[in-house]
């Protein structure tokens, strides 16, 4: 085994491709590229997280939909209008949080 014996150090404990559980970890890493790489989401409390998104220059927007975290379901969208980027968090109860994204500053989000 390439990792740590019978234990896969990620929350994904699937048995893909003929029982090759070591591939589960690599599959989980793909999700981390999006959540940690592009969106820079860091949990900071039971209903709180900080986010510091990096929208690629070639993209007009990026979205994560139906995120199930913090005992909530919500969407995150980052969009560009002109030279300004905006963050929108849409909560399951229909409430929105909208904030401008300032260069490389983390935005603190508290969900209802």
mmCIF file of N, CA and C in Angstrom:
data_model
loop_
_atom_site.group_PDB
_atom_site.id
_atom_site.type_symbol
_atom_site.label_atom_id
_atom_site.label_comp_id
_atom_site.label_asym_id
_atom_site.label_seq_id
_atom_site.Cartn_x
_atom_site.Cartn_y
_atom_site.Cartn_z
ATOM 1 N N UNK A 1 0.826 -1.175 0.000
ATOM 2 C CA UNK A 1 0.000 0.000 0.000
ATOM 3 C C UNK A 1 0.876 1.246 0.000
ATOM 4 N N UNK A 2 0.400 2.241 -0.710
ATOM 5 C CA UNK A 2 1.201 3.450 -0.827
ATOM 6 C C UNK A 2 1.009 4.413 0.329
ATOM 7 N N UNK A 3 -0.102 4.331 1.044
ATOM 8 C CA UNK A 3 -0.368 5.312 2.086
ATOM 9 C C UNK A 3 0.008 4.771 3.457
ATOM 10 N N UNK A 4 -0.948 4.562 4.296
ATOM 11 C CA UNK A 4 -0.661 4.175 5.674
ATOM 12 C C UNK A 4 -1.288 2.836 6.019
ATOM 13 N N UNK A 5 -1.034 1.843 5.236
ATOM 14 C CA UNK A 5 -1.606 0.533 5.521
ATOM 15 C C UNK A 5 -3.078 0.503 5.161
ATOM 16 N N UNK A 6 -3.913 -0.012 6.067
ATOM 17 C CA UNK A 6 -5.337 -0.138 5.799
ATOM 18 C C UNK A 6 -6.103 1.169 5.967
ATOM 19 N N UNK A 7 -5.495 2.174 6.539
ATOM 20 C CA UNK A 7 -6.191 3.443 6.809
ATOM 21 C C UNK A 7 -5.912 4.456 5.709
ATOM 22 N N UNK A 8 -6.970 5.059 5.182
ATOM 23 C CA UNK A 8 -6.843 6.144 4.213
ATOM 24 C C UNK A 8 -7.024 7.441 4.981
ATOM 25 N N UNK A 9 -6.072 8.376 4.957
ATOM 26 C CA UNK A 9 -6.122 9.561 5.823
ATOM 27 C C UNK A 9 -7.046 10.674 5.323
ATOM 28 N N UNK A 10 -8.142 10.354 4.685
ATOM 29 C CA UNK A 10 -9.103 11.331 4.196
ATOM 30 C C UNK A 10 -10.498 10.827 4.512
ATOM 31 N N UNK A 11 -11.495 11.719 4.481
ATOM 32 C CA UNK A 11 -12.847 11.280 4.801
ATOM 33 C C UNK A 11 -13.475 10.376 3.751
ATOM 34 N N UNK A 12 -12.816 10.188 2.617
ATOM 35 C CA UNK A 12 -13.346 9.331 1.565
ATOM 36 C C UNK A 12 -12.802 7.922 1.789
ATOM 37 N N UNK A 13 -13.662 6.997 2.108
ATOM 38 C CA UNK A 13 -13.223 5.627 2.378
ATOM 39 C C UNK A 13 -13.886 4.659 1.406
ATOM 40 N N UNK A 14 -13.947 5.046 0.157
ATOM 41 C CA UNK A 14 -14.564 4.200 -0.863
ATOM 42 C C UNK A 14 -13.609 3.067 -1.236
ATOM 43 N N UNK A 15 -14.112 2.146 -2.011
ATOM 44 C CA UNK A 15 -13.309 1.032 -2.496
ATOM 45 C C UNK A 15 -13.394 1.022 -4.024
ATOM 46 N N UNK A 16 -12.773 1.988 -4.693
ATOM 47 C CA UNK A 16 -12.901 2.076 -6.145
ATOM 48 C C UNK A 16 -12.050 1.050 -6.881
ATOM 49 N N UNK A 17 -12.378 0.851 -8.106
ATOM 50 C CA UNK A 17 -11.579 0.080 -9.054
ATOM 51 C C UNK A 17 -11.031 -1.226 -8.484
ATOM 52 N N UNK A 18 -11.922 -2.140 -8.179
ATOM 53 C CA UNK A 18 -11.484 -3.459 -7.748
ATOM 54 C C UNK A 18 -10.833 -3.488 -6.386
ATOM 55 N N UNK A 19 -11.293 -2.664 -5.461
ATOM 56 C CA UNK A 19 -10.777 -2.715 -4.098
ATOM 57 C C UNK A 19 -9.460 -1.988 -3.895
ATOM 58 N N UNK A 20 -9.094 -1.104 -4.786
ATOM 59 C CA UNK A 20 -7.832 -0.382 -4.639
ATOM 60 C C UNK A 20 -8.076 0.881 -3.817
ATOM 61 N N UNK A 21 -8.206 0.705 -2.510
ATOM 62 C CA UNK A 21 -8.589 1.814 -1.644
ATOM 63 C C UNK A 21 -7.591 2.961 -1.640
ATOM 64 N N UNK A 22 -6.356 2.730 -2.021
ATOM 65 C CA UNK A 22 -5.391 3.817 -2.061
ATOM 66 C C UNK A 22 -5.792 4.890 -3.078
ATOM 67 N N UNK A 23 -6.637 4.547 -4.044
ATOM 68 C CA UNK A 23 -7.104 5.539 -5.015
ATOM 69 C C UNK A 23 -8.137 6.483 -4.412
ATOM 70 N N UNK A 24 -8.728 6.110 -3.288
ATOM 71 C CA UNK A 24 -9.701 6.975 -2.628
ATOM 72 C C UNK A 24 -9.066 8.292 -2.223
ATOM 73 N N UNK A 25 -7.873 8.234 -1.690
ATOM 74 C CA UNK A 25 -7.202 9.449 -1.225
ATOM 75 C C UNK A 25 -6.936 10.400 -2.380
ATOM 76 N N UNK A 26 -6.483 9.866 -3.502
ATOM 77 C CA UNK A 26 -6.219 10.722 -4.651
ATOM 78 C C UNK A 26 -7.504 11.374 -5.152
ATOM 79 N N UNK A 27 -8.624 10.664 -5.077
ATOM 80 C CA UNK A 27 -9.905 11.237 -5.473
ATOM 81 C C UNK A 27 -10.302 12.375 -4.543
ATOM 82 N N UNK A 28 -10.048 12.227 -3.261
ATOM 83 C CA UNK A 28 -10.368 13.275 -2.296
ATOM 84 C C UNK A 28 -9.500 14.508 -2.513
ATOM 85 N N UNK A 29 -8.278 14.308 -2.965
ATOM 86 C CA UNK A 29 -7.396 15.451 -3.214
ATOM 87 C C UNK A 29 -7.940 16.359 -4.300
ATOM 88 N N UNK A 30 -8.642 15.803 -5.273
ATOM 89 C CA UNK A 30 -9.238 16.621 -6.331
ATOM 90 C C UNK A 30 -10.208 17.633 -5.720
ATOM 91 N N UNK A 31 -11.023 17.203 -4.765
ATOM 92 C CA UNK A 31 -11.961 18.116 -4.092
ATOM 93 C C UNK A 31 -11.212 19.200 -3.346
ATOM 94 N N UNK A 32 -10.124 18.875 -2.743
ATOM 95 C CA UNK A 32 -9.342 19.850 -1.980
ATOM 96 C C UNK A 32 -8.723 20.907 -2.895
ATOM 97 N N UNK A 33 -8.389 20.555 -4.117
ATOM 98 C CA UNK A 33 -7.868 21.543 -5.068
ATOM 99 C C UNK A 33 -8.888 22.655 -5.273
ATOM 100 N N UNK A 34 -10.167 22.278 -5.365
ATOM 101 C CA UNK A 34 -11.222 23.268 -5.581
ATOM 102 C C UNK A 34 -11.490 24.057 -4.305
ATOM 103 N N UNK A 35 -11.794 23.368 -3.206
ATOM 104 C CA UNK A 35 -12.189 24.073 -1.980
ATOM 105 C C UNK A 35 -11.049 24.854 -1.341
ATOM 106 N N UNK A 36 -9.854 24.313 -1.370
ATOM 107 C CA UNK A 36 -8.725 24.991 -0.747
ATOM 108 C C UNK A 36 -7.907 25.804 -1.748
ATOM 109 N N UNK A 37 -7.821 25.342 -2.983
ATOM 110 C CA UNK A 37 -7.011 26.033 -3.978
ATOM 111 C C UNK A 37 -7.692 27.235 -4.590
ATOM 112 N N UNK A 38 -8.855 27.040 -5.192
ATOM 113 C CA UNK A 38 -9.556 28.150 -5.856
ATOM 114 C C UNK A 38 -10.344 29.022 -4.888
ATOM 115 N N UNK A 39 -10.980 28.410 -3.911
ATOM 116 C CA UNK A 39 -11.854 29.167 -3.011
ATOM 117 C C UNK A 39 -11.194 29.507 -1.669
ATOM 118 N N UNK A 40 -10.167 28.793 -1.276
ATOM 119 C CA UNK A 40 -9.467 29.039 -0.006
ATOM 120 C C UNK A 40 -10.461 29.086 1.156
ATOM 121 N N UNK A 41 -11.281 28.056 1.287
ATOM 122 C CA UNK A 41 -12.263 27.978 2.366
ATOM 123 C C UNK A 41 -11.607 27.350 3.586
ATOM 124 N N UNK A 42 -11.696 28.055 4.725
ATOM 125 C CA UNK A 42 -11.109 27.569 5.967
ATOM 126 C C UNK A 42 -12.173 27.651 7.063
ATOM 127 N N UNK A 43 -12.566 26.520 7.659
ATOM 128 C CA UNK A 43 -13.532 26.563 8.766
ATOM 129 C C UNK A 43 -12.958 27.340 9.946
ATOM 130 N N UNK A 44 -13.791 28.188 10.557
ATOM 131 C CA UNK A 44 -13.344 28.970 11.711
ATOM 132 C C UNK A 44 -14.289 28.837 12.903
ATOM 133 N N UNK A 45 -15.383 28.105 12.747
ATOM 134 C CA UNK A 45 -16.352 27.915 13.825
ATOM 135 C C UNK A 45 -17.431 26.951 13.382
ATOM 136 N N UNK A 46 -18.447 26.760 14.231
ATOM 137 C CA UNK A 46 -19.510 25.806 13.909
ATOM 138 C C UNK A 46 -20.358 26.255 12.723
ATOM 139 N N UNK A 47 -20.541 27.550 12.539
ATOM 140 C CA UNK A 47 -21.295 28.085 11.399
ATOM 141 C C UNK A 47 -20.495 29.164 10.690
ATOM 142 N N UNK A 48 -19.189 29.136 10.823
ATOM 143 C CA UNK A 48 -18.337 30.195 10.286
ATOM 144 C C UNK A 48 -17.212 29.615 9.443
ATOM 145 N N UNK A 49 -16.838 30.387 8.443
ATOM 146 C CA UNK A 49 -15.644 30.053 7.667
ATOM 147 C C UNK A 49 -15.082 31.327 7.077
ATOM 148 N N UNK A 50 -13.815 31.274 6.726
ATOM 149 C CA UNK A 50 -13.215 32.378 5.981
ATOM 150 C C UNK A 50 -12.995 31.892 4.558
ATOM 151 N N UNK A 51 -13.071 32.822 3.639
ATOM 152 C CA UNK A 51 -12.908 32.488 2.227
ATOM 153 C C UNK A 51 -12.083 33.577 1.570
ATOM 154 N N UNK A 52 -11.155 33.168 0.751
ATOM 155 C CA UNK A 52 -10.276 34.089 0.037
ATOM 156 C C UNK A 52 -10.125 33.566 -1.393
ATOM 157 N N UNK A 53 -11.167 33.742 -2.218
ATOM 158 C CA UNK A 53 -11.176 33.121 -3.545
ATOM 159 C C UNK A 53 -10.163 33.719 -4.515
ATOM 160 N N UNK A 54 -9.726 32.868 -5.442
ATOM 161 C CA UNK A 54 -8.789 33.275 -6.497
ATOM 162 C C UNK A 54 -9.431 32.954 -7.839
ATOM 163 N N UNK A 55 -10.187 33.899 -8.365
ATOM 164 C CA UNK A 55 -10.853 33.718 -9.651
ATOM 165 C C UNK A 55 -9.819 33.866 -10.773
ATOM 166 N N UNK A 56 -9.608 32.807 -11.565
ATOM 167 C CA UNK A 56 -8.645 32.932 -12.676
ATOM 168 C C UNK A 56 -9.025 34.076 -13.619
ATOM 169 N N UNK A 57 -8.039 34.754 -14.158
ATOM 170 C CA UNK A 57 -8.271 35.927 -15.015
ATOM 171 C C UNK A 57 -9.159 35.623 -16.215
ATOM 172 N N UNK A 58 -9.085 34.409 -16.730
ATOM 173 C CA UNK A 58 -9.842 34.038 -17.923
ATOM 174 C C UNK A 58 -11.308 33.728 -17.618
ATOM 175 N N UNK A 59 -11.676 33.580 -16.352
ATOM 176 C CA UNK A 59 -13.033 33.193 -15.965
ATOM 177 C C UNK A 59 -13.849 34.425 -15.574
ATOM 178 N N UNK A 60 -15.143 34.396 -15.877
ATOM 179 C CA UNK A 60 -16.049 35.468 -15.451
ATOM 180 C C UNK A 60 -16.660 35.149 -14.095
ATOM 181 N N UNK A 61 -16.773 33.875 -13.774
ATOM 182 C CA UNK A 61 -17.344 33.449 -12.492
ATOM 183 C C UNK A 61 -16.931 32.022 -12.192
ATOM 184 N N UNK A 62 -17.132 31.632 -10.945
ATOM 185 C CA UNK A 62 -17.002 30.237 -10.519
ATOM 186 C C UNK A 62 -17.997 30.018 -9.391
ATOM 187 N N UNK A 63 -18.509 28.785 -9.296
ATOM 188 C CA UNK A 63 -19.552 28.471 -8.321
ATOM 189 C C UNK A 63 -19.327 27.106 -7.689
ATOM 190 N N UNK A 64 -19.747 27.011 -6.443
ATOM 191 C CA UNK A 64 -19.916 25.729 -5.771
ATOM 192 C C UNK A 64 -21.375 25.703 -5.340
ATOM 193 N N UNK A 65 -22.090 24.691 -5.737
ATOM 194 C CA UNK A 65 -23.520 24.627 -5.415
ATOM 195 C C UNK A 65 -23.809 23.483 -4.461
ATOM 196 N N UNK A 66 -24.816 23.707 -3.649
ATOM 197 C CA UNK A 66 -25.312 22.708 -2.695
ATOM 198 C C UNK A 66 -24.194 22.150 -1.801
ATOM 199 N N UNK A 67 -23.418 23.065 -1.237
ATOM 200 C CA UNK A 67 -22.370 22.676 -0.299
ATOM 201 C C UNK A 67 -23.041 22.238 1.002
ATOM 202 N N UNK A 68 -22.677 21.091 1.482
ATOM 203 C CA UNK A 68 -23.211 20.595 2.754
ATOM 204 C C UNK A 68 -22.086 20.648 3.773
ATOM 205 N N UNK A 69 -22.117 21.722 4.571
ATOM 206 C CA UNK A 69 -21.091 21.925 5.583
ATOM 207 C C UNK A 69 -21.668 22.784 6.701
ATOM 208 N N UNK A 70 -21.113 22.686 7.871
ATOM 209 C CA UNK A 70 -21.542 23.492 9.012
ATOM 210 C C UNK A 70 -23.018 23.250 9.350
ATOM 211 N N UNK A 71 -23.496 22.045 9.108
ATOM 212 C CA UNK A 71 -24.896 21.680 9.343
ATOM 213 C C UNK A 71 -25.841 22.567 8.529
ATOM 214 N N UNK A 72 -25.410 23.002 7.365
ATOM 215 C CA UNK A 72 -26.191 23.869 6.483
ATOM 216 C C UNK A 72 -25.985 23.404 5.039
ATOM 217 N N UNK A 73 -26.832 23.927 4.152
ATOM 218 C CA UNK A 73 -26.664 23.746 2.706
ATOM 219 C C UNK A 73 -26.643 25.142 2.103
ATOM 220 N N UNK A 74 -25.628 25.436 1.283
ATOM 221 C CA UNK A 74 -25.501 26.777 0.722
ATOM 222 C C UNK A 74 -24.715 26.730 -0.580
ATOM 223 N N UNK A 75 -24.786 27.834 -1.332
ATOM 224 C CA UNK A 75 -24.041 27.995 -2.580
ATOM 225 C C UNK A 75 -23.036 29.122 -2.407
ATOM 226 N N UNK A 76 -21.927 29.022 -3.123
ATOM 227 C CA UNK A 76 -20.940 30.103 -3.167
ATOM 228 C C UNK A 76 -20.713 30.459 -4.630
ATOM 229 N N UNK A 77 -20.735 31.745 -4.916
ATOM 230 C CA UNK A 77 -20.426 32.217 -6.270
ATOM 231 C C UNK A 77 -19.452 33.378 -6.174
ATOM 232 N N UNK A 78 -18.462 33.351 -7.038
ATOM 233 C CA UNK A 78 -17.517 34.447 -7.183
ATOM 234 C C UNK A 78 -17.652 34.932 -8.614
ATOM 235 N N UNK A 79 -17.874 36.240 -8.788
ATOM 236 C CA UNK A 79 -18.043 36.777 -10.144
ATOM 237 C C UNK A 79 -17.254 38.071 -10.302
ATOM 238 N N UNK A 80 -16.980 38.385 -11.542
ATOM 239 C CA UNK A 80 -16.246 39.605 -11.866
ATOM 240 C C UNK A 80 -17.161 40.529 -12.661
ATOM 241 N N UNK A 81 -17.233 41.785 -12.220
ATOM 242 C CA UNK A 81 -17.956 42.830 -12.957
ATOM 243 C C UNK A 81 -16.978 43.968 -13.163
ATOM 244 N N UNK A 82 -16.518 44.111 -14.409
ATOM 245 C CA UNK A 82 -15.453 45.078 -14.669
ATOM 246 C C UNK A 82 -14.171 44.590 -14.020
ATOM 247 N N UNK A 83 -13.571 45.422 -13.195
ATOM 248 C CA UNK A 83 -12.347 45.035 -12.493
ATOM 249 C C UNK A 83 -12.615 44.550 -11.074
ATOM 250 N N UNK A 84 -13.864 44.667 -10.615
ATOM 251 C CA UNK A 84 -14.213 44.279 -9.251
ATOM 252 C C UNK A 84 -14.753 42.854 -9.204
ATOM 253 N N UNK A 85 -14.342 42.105 -8.199
ATOM 254 C CA UNK A 85 -14.851 40.750 -7.967
ATOM 255 C C UNK A 85 -15.764 40.765 -6.749
ATOM 256 N N UNK A 86 -16.794 39.910 -6.793
ATOM 257 C CA UNK A 86 -17.775 39.842 -5.721
ATOM 258 C C UNK A 86 -17.964 38.405 -5.269
ATOM 259 N N UNK A 87 -18.257 38.257 -3.989
ATOM 260 C CA UNK A 87 -18.595 36.971 -3.400
ATOM 261 C C UNK A 87 -20.065 36.994 -3.020
ATOM 262 N N UNK A 88 -20.797 35.953 -3.409
ATOM 263 C CA UNK A 88 -22.191 35.798 -3.014
ATOM 264 C C UNK A 88 -22.343 34.422 -2.375
ATOM 265 N N UNK A 89 -22.890 34.399 -1.172
ATOM 266 C CA UNK A 89 -23.210 33.153 -0.485
ATOM 267 C C UNK A 89 -24.727 33.105 -0.382
ATOM 268 N N UNK A 90 -25.341 32.125 -1.021
ATOM 269 C CA UNK A 90 -26.797 31.967 -0.982
ATOM 270 C C UNK A 90 -27.106 30.823 -0.025
ATOM 271 N N UNK A 91 -27.852 31.147 1.022
ATOM 272 C CA UNK A 91 -28.191 30.157 2.034
ATOM 273 C C UNK A 91 -29.498 29.462 1.677
ATOM 274 N N UNK A 92 -29.710 28.312 2.265
ATOM 275 C CA UNK A 92 -30.880 27.491 1.949
ATOM 276 C C UNK A 92 -32.192 28.205 2.272
ATOM 277 N N UNK A 93 -32.172 29.099 3.261
ATOM 278 C CA UNK A 93 -33.388 29.829 3.624
ATOM 279 C C UNK A 93 -33.652 31.009 2.693
ATOM 280 N N UNK A 94 -32.834 31.172 1.649
ATOM 281 C CA UNK A 94 -33.029 32.225 0.669
ATOM 282 C C UNK A 94 -32.258 33.502 0.958
ATOM 283 N N UNK A 95 -31.627 33.605 2.111
ATOM 284 C CA UNK A 95 -30.857 34.804 2.431
ATOM 285 C C UNK A 95 -29.526 34.790 1.680
ATOM 286 N N UNK A 96 -29.074 36.010 1.312
ATOM 287 C CA UNK A 96 -27.823 36.178 0.591
ATOM 288 C C UNK A 96 -26.830 36.956 1.441
ATOM 289 N N UNK A 97 -25.582 36.625 1.279
ATOM 290 C CA UNK A 97 -24.486 37.439 1.800
ATOM 291 C C UNK A 97 -23.693 37.849 0.563
ATOM 292 N N UNK A 98 -23.555 39.145 0.328
ATOM 293 C CA UNK A 98 -22.805 39.624 -0.830
ATOM 294 C C UNK A 98 -21.749 40.608 -0.349
ATOM 295 N N UNK A 99 -20.507 40.356 -0.771
ATOM 296 C CA UNK A 99 -19.394 41.208 -0.348
ATOM 297 C C UNK A 99 -18.422 41.387 -1.503
ATOM 298 N N UNK A 100 -17.827 42.570 -1.598
ATOM 299 C CA UNK A 100 -16.761 42.747 -2.597
ATOM 300 C C UNK A 100 -15.507 42.009 -2.133
ATOM 301 N N UNK A 101 -14.747 41.520 -3.084
ATOM 302 C CA UNK A 101 -13.494 40.827 -2.767
ATOM 303 C C UNK A 101 -12.358 41.827 -2.925
ATOM 304 N N UNK A 102 -11.672 42.060 -1.833
ATOM 305 C CA UNK A 102 -10.516 42.950 -1.854
ATOM 306 C C UNK A 102 -9.274 42.097 -2.027
ATOM 307 N N UNK A 103 -8.266 42.644 -2.637
ATOM 308 C CA UNK A 103 -7.088 41.857 -3.017
ATOM 309 C C UNK A 103 -6.508 41.045 -1.867
ATOM 310 N N UNK A 104 -6.582 39.736 -2.026
ATOM 311 C CA UNK A 104 -5.963 38.747 -1.141
ATOM 312 C C UNK A 104 -6.373 38.860 0.326
ATOM 313 N N UNK A 105 -7.526 39.460 0.624
ATOM 314 C CA UNK A 105 -8.010 39.520 1.995
ATOM 315 C C UNK A 105 -9.088 38.465 2.202
ATOM 316 N N UNK A 106 -8.987 37.743 3.291
ATOM 317 C CA UNK A 106 -9.993 36.729 3.604
ATOM 318 C C UNK A 106 -11.278 37.415 4.049
ATOM 319 N N UNK A 107 -12.403 36.827 3.655
ATOM 320 C CA UNK A 107 -13.716 37.326 4.031
ATOM 321 C C UNK A 107 -14.310 36.338 5.038
ATOM 322 N N UNK A 108 -14.789 36.850 6.152
ATOM 323 C CA UNK A 108 -15.391 36.008 7.174
ATOM 324 C C UNK A 108 -16.876 35.876 6.907
ATOM 325 N N UNK A 109 -17.380 34.654 6.893
ATOM 326 C CA UNK A 109 -18.795 34.364 6.625
ATOM 327 C C UNK A 109 -19.374 33.626 7.833
ATOM 328 N N UNK A 110 -20.519 34.107 8.314
ATOM 329 C CA UNK A 110 -21.273 33.419 9.360
ATOM 330 C C UNK A 110 -22.634 33.041 8.775
ATOM 331 N N UNK A 111 -22.940 31.754 8.769
ATOM 332 C CA UNK A 111 -24.204 31.260 8.215
ATOM 333 C C UNK A 111 -25.297 31.328 9.270
ATOM 334 N N UNK A 112 -26.535 31.503 8.813
ATOM 335 C CA UNK A 112 -27.694 31.510 9.723
ATOM 336 C C UNK A 112 -27.987 30.125 10.231
#
